[in-house]
mmCIF file of C-alpha atoms and ligand atoms in Angstrom:
data_model
loop_
_atom_site.group_PDB
_atom_site.id
_atom_site.type_symbol
_atom_site.label_atom_id
_atom_site.label_comp_id
_atom_site.label_asym_id
_atom_site.label_seq_id
_atom_site.Cartn_x
_atom_site.Cartn_y
_atom_site.Cartn_z
ATOM 1 C CA MET A 1 0.000 0.000 0.000
ATOM 2 C CA SER A 2 1.328 3.418 -0.926
ATOM 3 C CA ASP A 3 1.935 6.200 1.594
ATOM 4 C CA PRO A 4 -1.065 8.378 0.738
ATOM 5 C CA GLU A 5 -3.368 5.341 0.828
ATOM 6 C CA LYS A 6 -1.943 4.242 4.154
ATOM 7 C CA ILE A 7 -2.303 7.673 5.681
ATOM 8 C CA GLY A 8 -5.772 8.060 4.173
ATOM 9 C CA GLU A 9 -6.843 4.782 5.746
ATOM 10 C CA PHE A 10 -5.468 5.923 9.088
ATOM 11 C CA GLU A 11 -7.255 9.286 8.852
ATOM 12 C CA ALA A 12 -10.572 7.554 8.166
ATOM 13 C CA VAL A 13 -10.217 5.374 11.292
ATOM 14 C CA TYR A 14 -9.022 8.343 13.347
ATOM 15 C CA ASN A 15 -11.907 10.586 12.310
ATOM 16 C CA LYS A 16 -14.434 7.873 13.022
ATOM 17 C CA HIS A 17 -13.224 6.998 16.523
ATOM 18 C CA LYS A 18 -11.336 10.022 17.840
ATOM 19 C CA ALA A 19 -14.266 11.567 19.745
ATOM 20 C CA GLY A 20 -15.161 8.308 21.473
ATOM 21 C CA ILE A 21 -11.601 7.478 22.445
ATOM 22 C CA TYR A 22 -10.966 11.061 23.548
ATOM 23 C CA ASN A 23 -14.067 11.107 25.770
ATOM 24 C CA PHE A 24 -13.114 7.754 27.211
ATOM 25 C CA CYS A 25 -9.568 8.838 28.105
ATOM 26 C CA ARG A 26 -10.639 12.284 29.308
ATOM 27 C CA ARG A 27 -13.171 10.805 31.700
ATOM 28 C CA MET A 28 -11.017 7.864 32.797
ATOM 29 C CA LEU A 29 -8.130 10.116 33.746
ATOM 30 C CA SER A 30 -10.040 13.342 34.455
ATOM 31 C CA ALA A 31 -7.059 15.418 33.404
ATOM 32 C CA GLY A 32 -7.198 16.953 29.941
ATOM 33 C CA ASP A 33 -3.588 16.643 28.903
ATOM 34 C CA GLU A 34 -3.097 13.117 30.151
ATOM 35 C CA GLY A 35 -6.188 12.078 28.223
ATOM 36 C CA LYS A 36 -4.868 13.726 25.067
ATOM 37 C CA ASP A 37 -1.515 12.006 25.464
ATOM 38 C CA VAL A 38 -3.184 8.618 25.710
ATOM 39 C CA VAL A 39 -5.287 9.288 22.606
ATOM 40 C CA ARG A 40 -2.092 10.154 20.712
ATOM 41 C CA GLU A 41 -0.334 7.025 21.966
ATOM 42 C CA VAL A 42 -3.253 4.754 21.105
ATOM 43 C CA PHE A 43 -3.610 6.029 17.543
ATOM 44 C CA LEU A 44 0.136 6.015 16.892
ATOM 45 C CA LYS A 45 0.272 2.445 18.174
ATOM 46 C CA PHE A 46 -2.621 1.610 15.880
ATOM 47 C CA PHE A 47 -0.794 3.194 12.933
ATOM 48 C CA GLN A 48 2.292 1.096 13.591
ATOM 49 C CA SER A 49 0.495 -2.061 14.583
ATOM 50 C CA PRO A 50 1.067 -5.040 12.298
ATOM 51 C CA ALA A 51 -2.217 -6.536 13.505
ATOM 52 C CA SER A 52 -4.923 -7.101 10.952
ATOM 53 C CA PHE A 53 -8.409 -6.103 11.873
ATOM 54 C CA ASP A 54 -11.449 -8.114 10.967
ATOM 55 C CA GLY A 55 -14.551 -9.610 12.510
ATOM 56 C CA GLU A 56 -12.448 -11.313 15.171
ATOM 57 C CA MET A 57 -10.949 -8.054 16.382
ATOM 58 C CA PRO A 58 -12.685 -4.986 14.993
ATOM 59 C CA VAL A 59 -10.725 -1.726 15.001
ATOM 60 C CA LYS A 60 -13.159 -0.184 17.466
ATOM 61 C CA VAL A 61 -12.635 -2.923 20.056
ATOM 62 C CA TRP A 62 -8.857 -2.803 19.545
ATOM 63 C CA LEU A 63 -8.788 0.965 20.104
ATOM 64 C CA TYR A 64 -10.950 0.912 23.235
ATOM 65 C CA ARG A 65 -9.062 -2.038 24.687
ATOM 66 C CA SER A 66 -5.772 -0.325 24.059
ATOM 67 C CA ALA A 67 -6.995 2.985 25.521
ATOM 68 C CA ARG A 68 -8.433 1.282 28.571
ATOM 69 C CA ASN A 69 -5.254 -0.674 29.285
ATOM 70 C CA ARG A 70 -3.148 2.465 28.975
ATOM 71 C CA CYS A 71 -5.464 4.463 31.259
ATOM 72 C CA LEU A 72 -5.492 1.699 33.865
ATOM 73 C CA ASN A 73 -1.691 1.604 33.818
ATOM 74 C CA ILE A 74 -1.518 5.352 34.359
ATOM 75 C CA ILE A 75 -4.043 5.161 37.195
ATOM 76 C CA ARG A 76 -2.120 2.321 38.793
ATOM 77 C CA ASP A 77 1.180 4.121 38.385
ATOM 78 C CA ASN A 78 0.273 7.413 39.909
ATOM 79 C CA GLY A 79 -2.511 6.136 42.164
ATOM 80 C CA LYS A 80 -3.824 9.626 42.489
ATOM 81 C CA LEU A 81 -7.427 8.879 41.591
ATOM 82 C CA ALA A 82 -7.568 6.084 44.134
ATOM 83 C CA ARG A 83 -6.288 8.444 46.809
ATOM 84 C CA GLU A 84 -8.844 11.074 45.842
ATOM 85 C CA GLY A 85 -11.547 8.416 46.093
ATOM 86 C CA GLU A 86 -10.568 7.713 49.676
ATOM 87 C CA ASN A 87 -10.439 11.364 50.617
ATOM 88 C CA GLY A 88 -13.162 11.586 53.258
ATOM 89 C CA ASP A 89 -12.641 15.283 53.940
ATOM 90 C CA GLU A 90 -13.401 16.234 50.395
ATOM 91 C CA ILE A 91 -16.613 14.234 50.433
ATOM 92 C CA ALA A 92 -17.716 15.651 53.765
ATOM 93 C CA GLY A 93 -17.245 19.194 52.528
ATOM 94 C CA ALA A 94 -18.806 18.520 49.185
ATOM 95 C CA ASN A 95 -22.363 19.527 50.002
ATOM 96 C CA SER A 96 -21.353 23.097 50.663
ATOM 97 C CA ALA A 97 -19.241 23.077 47.549
ATOM 98 C CA ALA A 98 -22.202 21.750 45.584
ATOM 99 C CA ASP A 99 -24.036 25.024 46.096
ATOM 100 C CA ASN A 100 -21.466 26.718 43.909
ATOM 101 C CA LEU A 101 -21.046 23.842 41.581
ATOM 102 C CA HIS A 102 -23.316 24.570 38.674
ATOM 103 C CA ASP A 103 -21.116 23.142 36.070
ATOM 104 C CA GLU A 104 -22.407 19.713 35.151
ATOM 105 C CA THR A 105 -19.025 18.783 33.759
ATOM 106 C CA GLN A 106 -17.543 19.199 37.202
ATOM 107 C CA ILE A 107 -20.375 17.301 38.854
ATOM 108 C CA ILE A 108 -19.980 14.269 36.640
ATOM 109 C CA GLY A 109 -16.200 14.512 36.928
ATOM 110 C CA ARG A 110 -16.398 14.361 40.693
ATOM 111 C CA VAL A 111 -18.752 11.402 40.662
ATOM 112 C CA LEU A 112 -16.616 9.434 38.217
ATOM 113 C CA LYS A 113 -13.421 10.200 40.101
ATOM 114 C CA ARG A 114 -14.823 8.495 43.184
ATOM 115 C CA LEU A 115 -15.635 5.253 41.436
ATOM 116 C CA PRO A 116 -13.189 2.347 41.181
ATOM 117 C CA ALA A 117 -11.444 2.412 37.805
ATOM 118 C CA ASP A 118 -13.239 -0.652 36.428
ATOM 119 C CA TYR A 119 -16.695 0.744 37.292
ATOM 120 C CA ARG A 120 -15.715 4.096 35.820
ATOM 121 C CA GLY A 121 -14.477 2.406 32.657
ATOM 122 C CA ILE A 122 -17.601 0.366 32.009
ATOM 123 C CA LEU A 123 -19.889 3.346 32.667
ATOM 124 C CA ILE A 124 -17.967 5.523 30.228
ATOM 125 C CA LEU A 125 -17.989 2.811 27.562
ATOM 126 C CA ARG A 126 -21.764 2.542 27.890
ATOM 127 C CA GLU A 127 -22.968 6.075 28.680
ATOM 128 C CA TRP A 128 -20.428 8.240 26.880
ATOM 129 C CA ASP A 129 -19.355 6.050 24.007
ATOM 130 C CA ASP A 130 -22.591 4.084 23.397
ATOM 131 C CA LEU A 131 -20.839 0.754 23.061
ATOM 132 C CA SER A 132 -23.185 -2.220 22.901
ATOM 133 C CA TYR A 133 -23.032 -4.972 25.526
ATOM 134 C CA GLU A 134 -21.224 -7.140 23.017
ATOM 135 C CA GLU A 135 -18.617 -4.489 22.224
ATOM 136 C CA ILE A 136 -18.056 -3.846 25.930
ATOM 137 C CA ALA A 137 -17.708 -7.576 26.571
ATOM 138 C CA ARG A 138 -15.065 -7.856 23.855
ATOM 139 C CA THR A 139 -13.242 -4.756 25.055
ATOM 140 C CA LEU A 140 -13.113 -6.088 28.616
ATOM 141 C CA ASP A 141 -12.609 -9.660 27.463
ATOM 142 C CA THR A 142 -15.594 -10.917 29.415
ATOM 143 C CA THR A 143 -19.143 -12.184 28.894
ATOM 144 C CA ILE A 144 -22.300 -10.231 28.135
ATOM 145 C CA SER A 145 -23.931 -11.330 31.382
ATOM 146 C CA ALA A 146 -20.864 -10.137 33.316
ATOM 147 C CA VAL A 147 -21.160 -6.771 31.539
ATOM 148 C CA LYS A 148 -24.822 -6.522 32.478
ATOM 149 C CA SER A 149 -24.115 -7.281 36.100
ATOM 150 C CA LYS A 150 -21.127 -4.948 36.338
ATOM 151 C CA LEU A 151 -23.018 -2.081 34.725
ATOM 152 C CA PHE A 152 -25.757 -2.435 37.307
ATOM 153 C CA LYS A 153 -23.210 -2.365 40.151
ATOM 154 C CA ALA A 154 -21.384 0.617 38.623
ATOM 155 C CA ARG A 155 -24.663 2.536 38.258
ATOM 156 C CA LYS A 156 -25.631 1.705 41.797
ATOM 157 C CA GLN A 157 -22.336 2.953 43.194
ATOM 158 C CA ALA A 158 -22.376 6.052 40.973
ATOM 159 C CA GLY A 159 -25.868 6.860 42.262
ATOM 160 C CA GLU A 160 -24.741 6.462 45.869
ATOM 161 C CA VAL A 161 -21.727 8.724 45.277
ATOM 162 C CA TYR A 162 -23.924 11.303 43.551
ATOM 163 C CA ARG A 163 -26.418 11.405 46.412
ATOM 164 C CA LYS A 164 -23.629 11.573 48.978
ATOM 165 C CA LEU A 165 -22.041 14.510 47.178
ATOM 166 C CA PHE A 166 -25.002 16.463 45.901
ATOM 167 C CA GLY A 167 -28.098 15.110 47.620
ATOM 168 C CA ASP A 168 -31.122 13.722 45.789
ATOM 169 C CA MET B 1 -38.226 -9.930 44.500
ATOM 170 C CA ASN B 2 -35.213 -8.306 46.084
ATOM 171 C CA CYS B 3 -33.919 -4.835 45.234
ATOM 172 C CA ASP B 4 -30.710 -5.989 43.483
ATOM 173 C CA TYR B 5 -32.730 -8.175 41.141
ATOM 174 C CA ILE B 6 -35.100 -5.296 40.338
ATOM 175 C CA GLN B 7 -32.246 -2.823 39.853
ATOM 176 C CA GLU B 8 -30.375 -5.140 37.509
ATOM 177 C CA LYS B 9 -33.566 -5.443 35.442
ATOM 178 C CA LEU B 10 -33.950 -1.662 35.427
ATOM 179 C CA SER B 11 -30.316 -1.201 34.407
ATOM 180 C CA ALA B 12 -30.747 -3.566 31.435
ATOM 181 C CA PHE B 13 -34.009 -1.847 30.551
ATOM 182 C CA LEU B 14 -32.183 1.494 30.391
ATOM 183 C CA ASP B 15 -29.584 0.066 28.017
ATOM 184 C CA ARG B 16 -31.707 -1.918 25.673
ATOM 185 C CA GLY B 17 -35.141 -0.484 26.120
ATOM 186 C CA GLU B 18 -36.352 -4.052 26.288
ATOM 187 C CA SER B 19 -39.602 -4.926 27.897
ATOM 188 C CA PHE B 20 -38.942 -7.379 30.690
ATOM 189 C CA GLU B 21 -40.882 -10.546 31.318
ATOM 190 C CA ASP B 22 -42.253 -9.660 34.742
ATOM 191 C CA ALA B 23 -42.783 -5.962 34.038
ATOM 192 C CA ASP B 24 -45.794 -5.753 36.336
ATOM 193 C CA GLY B 25 -43.857 -7.175 39.267
ATOM 194 C CA VAL B 26 -40.907 -4.843 38.651
ATOM 195 C CA LEU B 27 -43.123 -1.782 38.309
ATOM 196 C CA SER B 28 -45.167 -2.518 41.401
ATOM 197 C CA HIS B 29 -41.939 -3.040 43.368
ATOM 198 C CA LEU B 30 -40.508 0.184 41.977
ATOM 199 C CA TYR B 31 -43.643 2.062 42.970
ATOM 200 C CA GLY B 32 -43.321 1.040 46.577
ATOM 201 C CA CYS B 33 -39.526 0.965 47.065
ATOM 202 C CA ASN B 34 -37.593 4.149 47.704
ATOM 203 C CA GLU B 35 -34.224 2.449 47.245
ATOM 204 C CA CYS B 36 -35.060 1.212 43.750
ATOM 205 C CA LYS B 37 -36.664 4.525 42.876
ATOM 206 C CA ALA B 38 -33.463 6.311 43.930
ATOM 207 C CA PHE B 39 -31.399 3.873 41.847
ATOM 208 C CA PHE B 40 -33.509 4.415 38.748
ATOM 209 C CA THR B 41 -33.607 8.187 39.146
ATOM 210 C CA SER B 42 -29.840 8.470 39.596
ATOM 211 C CA ALA B 43 -29.181 6.132 36.643
ATOM 212 C CA ILE B 44 -31.326 8.358 34.410
ATOM 213 C CA LYS B 45 -29.630 11.474 35.798
ATOM 214 C CA LEU B 46 -26.201 9.980 35.110
ATOM 215 C CA ARG B 47 -27.221 9.224 31.531
ATOM 216 C CA SER B 48 -28.432 12.764 30.886
ATOM 217 C CA LEU B 49 -25.233 14.202 32.395
ATOM 218 C CA ALA B 50 -23.135 11.891 30.220
ATOM 219 C CA VAL B 51 -24.970 12.898 27.056
ATOM 220 C CA ARG B 52 -24.313 16.571 27.760
ATOM 221 C CA ASP B 53 -20.723 15.930 28.793
ATOM 222 C CA LYS B 54 -19.591 14.443 25.473
ATOM 223 C CA VAL B 55 -17.070 16.616 23.672
ATOM 224 C CA THR B 56 -15.250 16.503 20.379
ATOM 225 C CA ALA B 57 -11.525 15.851 20.222
ATOM 226 C CA PRO B 58 -9.520 19.099 20.329
ATOM 227 C CA PRO B 59 -8.313 20.233 16.875
ATOM 228 C CA GLU B 60 -4.710 20.565 18.068
ATOM 229 C CA LEU B 61 -4.744 16.815 18.692
ATOM 230 C CA ASP B 62 -5.692 16.208 15.044
ATOM 231 C CA ASP B 63 -2.878 18.411 13.797
ATOM 232 C CA SER B 64 -0.143 17.011 16.008
ATOM 233 C CA LEU B 65 -1.175 13.410 15.465
ATOM 234 C CA LEU B 66 -1.427 13.603 11.688
ATOM 235 C CA ARG B 67 1.881 15.473 11.508
ATOM 236 C CA GLU B 68 3.517 12.778 13.625
ATOM 237 C CA VAL B 69 2.065 9.991 11.472
ATOM 238 C CA LYS B 70 3.350 11.586 8.260
ATOM 239 C CA LYS B 71 6.759 12.180 9.829
ATOM 240 C CA ARG B 72 7.090 8.589 10.993
ATOM 241 C CA ARG B 73 6.126 7.365 7.571
ATOM 242 C CA LYS B 74 8.726 9.582 5.863
ATOM 243 C CA VAL B 75 11.676 9.389 8.250
ATOM 244 C CA ASN B 76 11.697 5.710 8.876
ATOM 245 C CA PRO B 77 11.350 3.767 5.629
ATOM 246 C CA LEU B 78 12.400 0.578 7.439
ATOM 247 C CA SER B 79 9.192 0.660 9.417
ATOM 248 C CA TYR B 80 7.162 -0.108 6.288
ATOM 249 C CA ARG B 81 5.024 -3.025 7.088
ATOM 250 C CA LEU B 82 5.233 -6.150 5.057
ATOM 251 C CA ARG B 83 1.623 -7.203 4.906
ATOM 252 C CA LEU B 84 2.076 -10.923 4.397
ATOM 253 C CA PRO B 85 -0.130 -13.578 5.904
ATOM 254 C CA VAL B 86 1.418 -15.611 8.723
ATOM 255 C CA TYR B 87 1.339 -18.873 6.739
ATOM 256 C CA VAL B 88 3.428 -17.345 3.928
ATOM 257 C CA ILE B 89 6.060 -16.165 6.412
ATOM 258 C CA SER B 90 6.071 -19.598 8.125
ATOM 259 C CA ALA B 91 6.444 -21.405 4.786
ATOM 260 C CA ALA B 92 9.357 -19.138 3.829
ATOM 261 C CA ALA B 93 11.069 -19.818 7.170
ATOM 262 C CA VAL B 94 10.699 -23.604 6.748
ATOM 263 C CA PHE B 95 11.959 -23.411 3.164
ATOM 264 C CA LEU B 96 15.056 -21.480 4.268
ATOM 265 C CA LEU B 97 15.719 -24.004 7.016
ATOM 266 C CA VAL B 98 15.482 -26.966 4.599
ATOM 267 C CA LEU B 99 17.638 -25.113 2.074
ATOM 268 C CA SER B 100 20.358 -24.476 4.653
ATOM 269 C CA PHE B 101 20.410 -28.174 5.697
ATOM 270 C CA THR B 102 20.601 -29.339 2.069
ATOM 271 C CA PHE B 103 23.405 -26.922 1.334
ATOM 272 C CA GLY B 104 25.308 -28.073 4.427
ATOM 273 C CA TYR B 105 24.857 -31.743 3.465
ATOM 274 C CA LEU B 106 26.038 -31.164 -0.120
ATOM 275 C CA MET B 107 29.079 -29.249 1.058
ATOM 276 C CA GLN B 108 29.975 -32.060 3.458
ATOM 277 C CA GLU B 109 29.660 -34.643 0.644
ATOM 278 C CA ARG B 110 31.910 -32.581 -1.557
ATOM 279 C CA VAL B 111 34.576 -32.346 1.144
ATOM 280 C CA HIS B 112 34.444 -36.105 1.677
ATOM 281 C CA GLN B 113 34.859 -36.763 -2.047
ATOM 282 C CA ARG B 114 37.823 -34.431 -2.169
ATOM 283 C CA GLU B 115 39.464 -36.191 0.773
ATOM 284 C CA LEU B 116 38.869 -39.591 -0.815
ATOM 285 C CA LYS B 117 40.328 -38.411 -4.108
ATOM 286 C CA ALA B 118 43.389 -37.062 -2.298
ATOM 287 C CA VAL B 119 43.937 -40.423 -0.610
ATOM 288 C CA LEU B 120 43.562 -42.332 -3.867
ATOM 289 C CA GLN B 121 45.869 -40.044 -5.781
ATOM 290 C CA ALA B 122 48.600 -40.037 -3.125
ATOM 291 C CA PRO B 123 51.861 -42.003 -3.953
ATOM 292 C CA PRO B 124 51.832 -45.600 -2.593
ATOM 293 C CA ALA B 125 53.201 -45.893 0.913
ATOM 294 C CA ARG B 126 56.537 -47.674 1.415
ATOM 295 C CA VAL B 127 56.717 -50.303 4.108
ATOM 296 C CA VAL B 128 60.074 -50.522 5.837
ATOM 297 C CA TYR B 129 60.817 -53.816 7.477
ATOM 298 C CA SER B 130 63.218 -53.957 10.380
ATOM 299 C CA MET B 131 64.001 -56.141 13.373
ATOM 300 C CA PRO B 132 62.284 -55.156 16.655
ATOM 301 C CA THR B 133 64.694 -53.754 19.188
ATOM 302 C CA GLN B 134 65.170 -55.741 22.344
ATOM 303 C CA VAL B 135 66.835 -54.359 25.441
ATOM 304 C CA VAL B 136 68.745 -56.928 27.427
ATOM 305 C CA TYR B 137 69.555 -55.911 30.962
ATOM 306 C CA PRO B 138 72.492 -57.466 32.828
ATOM 307 C CA ALA B 139 71.520 -60.157 35.341
ATOM 308 C CA ALA B 140 72.651 -58.060 38.293
ATOM 309 C CA LEU B 141 70.425 -55.191 37.318
ATOM 310 C CA ARG B 142 67.321 -57.395 36.915
ATOM 311 C CA GLN B 143 67.658 -58.721 40.482
ATOM 312 C CA GLN B 144 67.382 -55.232 41.938
HETATM 313 ZN ZN1 LIG C 201 -36.341 -2.170 45.887
#
């Protein structure tokens, strides 16, 4: 394949999936630049990957799986989100802060930040990126019934965090 | 019906919009259970927040990424991918292996033939006959 064809093929994949992958990384890491860096890494890795994509491993699943693994590594490495999740003081003082918190982006950011990374990941895949149960199952390398059950648990915990932070 | 069972049904209903088998039971439970009502309300709230939170990728990301891709393609011609199926690569590897063994075997045969030829062409060996040497010690020395 010639250079322009190769780059054209890459651009088509990038344009189709960039928003989804960007939203996923942005919300997984809740820090703009880190999210952008992961998006760059994932697409460059895709560009250089010798893997062939077909029904067995669609591009979309490959990209989300790659982005998720990278985000989880970053979260594990710096551990900062986990520490924020355990920060009782911040939660206790959150109701007063909520009065000034009109920005929905901040509200959802605070809720997501307090969820364990795997619950956060599955919620973003479903609610932000509209992945089907089957696509989520393939991204997480699990079964559809496990996805269904985990989504319910993630929603339940997200609801509890929301009510704790901002009331009903 | 316990609350977890109802909430899992509600969660799936949100995702697929499917009607569930025991809809009447679920709805009557939902009507009378504050915990399940709170779950359902917060799940819907989360969905509406997520829909409004979606953003497009920043344009500077497009520029930097596409520039990087073009640069990598230009600077490093060795990184061109050889798009061959795995079975073709495996067959080529096996062929090379067999070829190297055959070559080695032929070379060894050739060396043997050369050695044999050298032996056959060499001048005939001369056999020199002589008496074996025998050392005879004096009787006095043997006793010691
Ligand atoms: Zn209930």
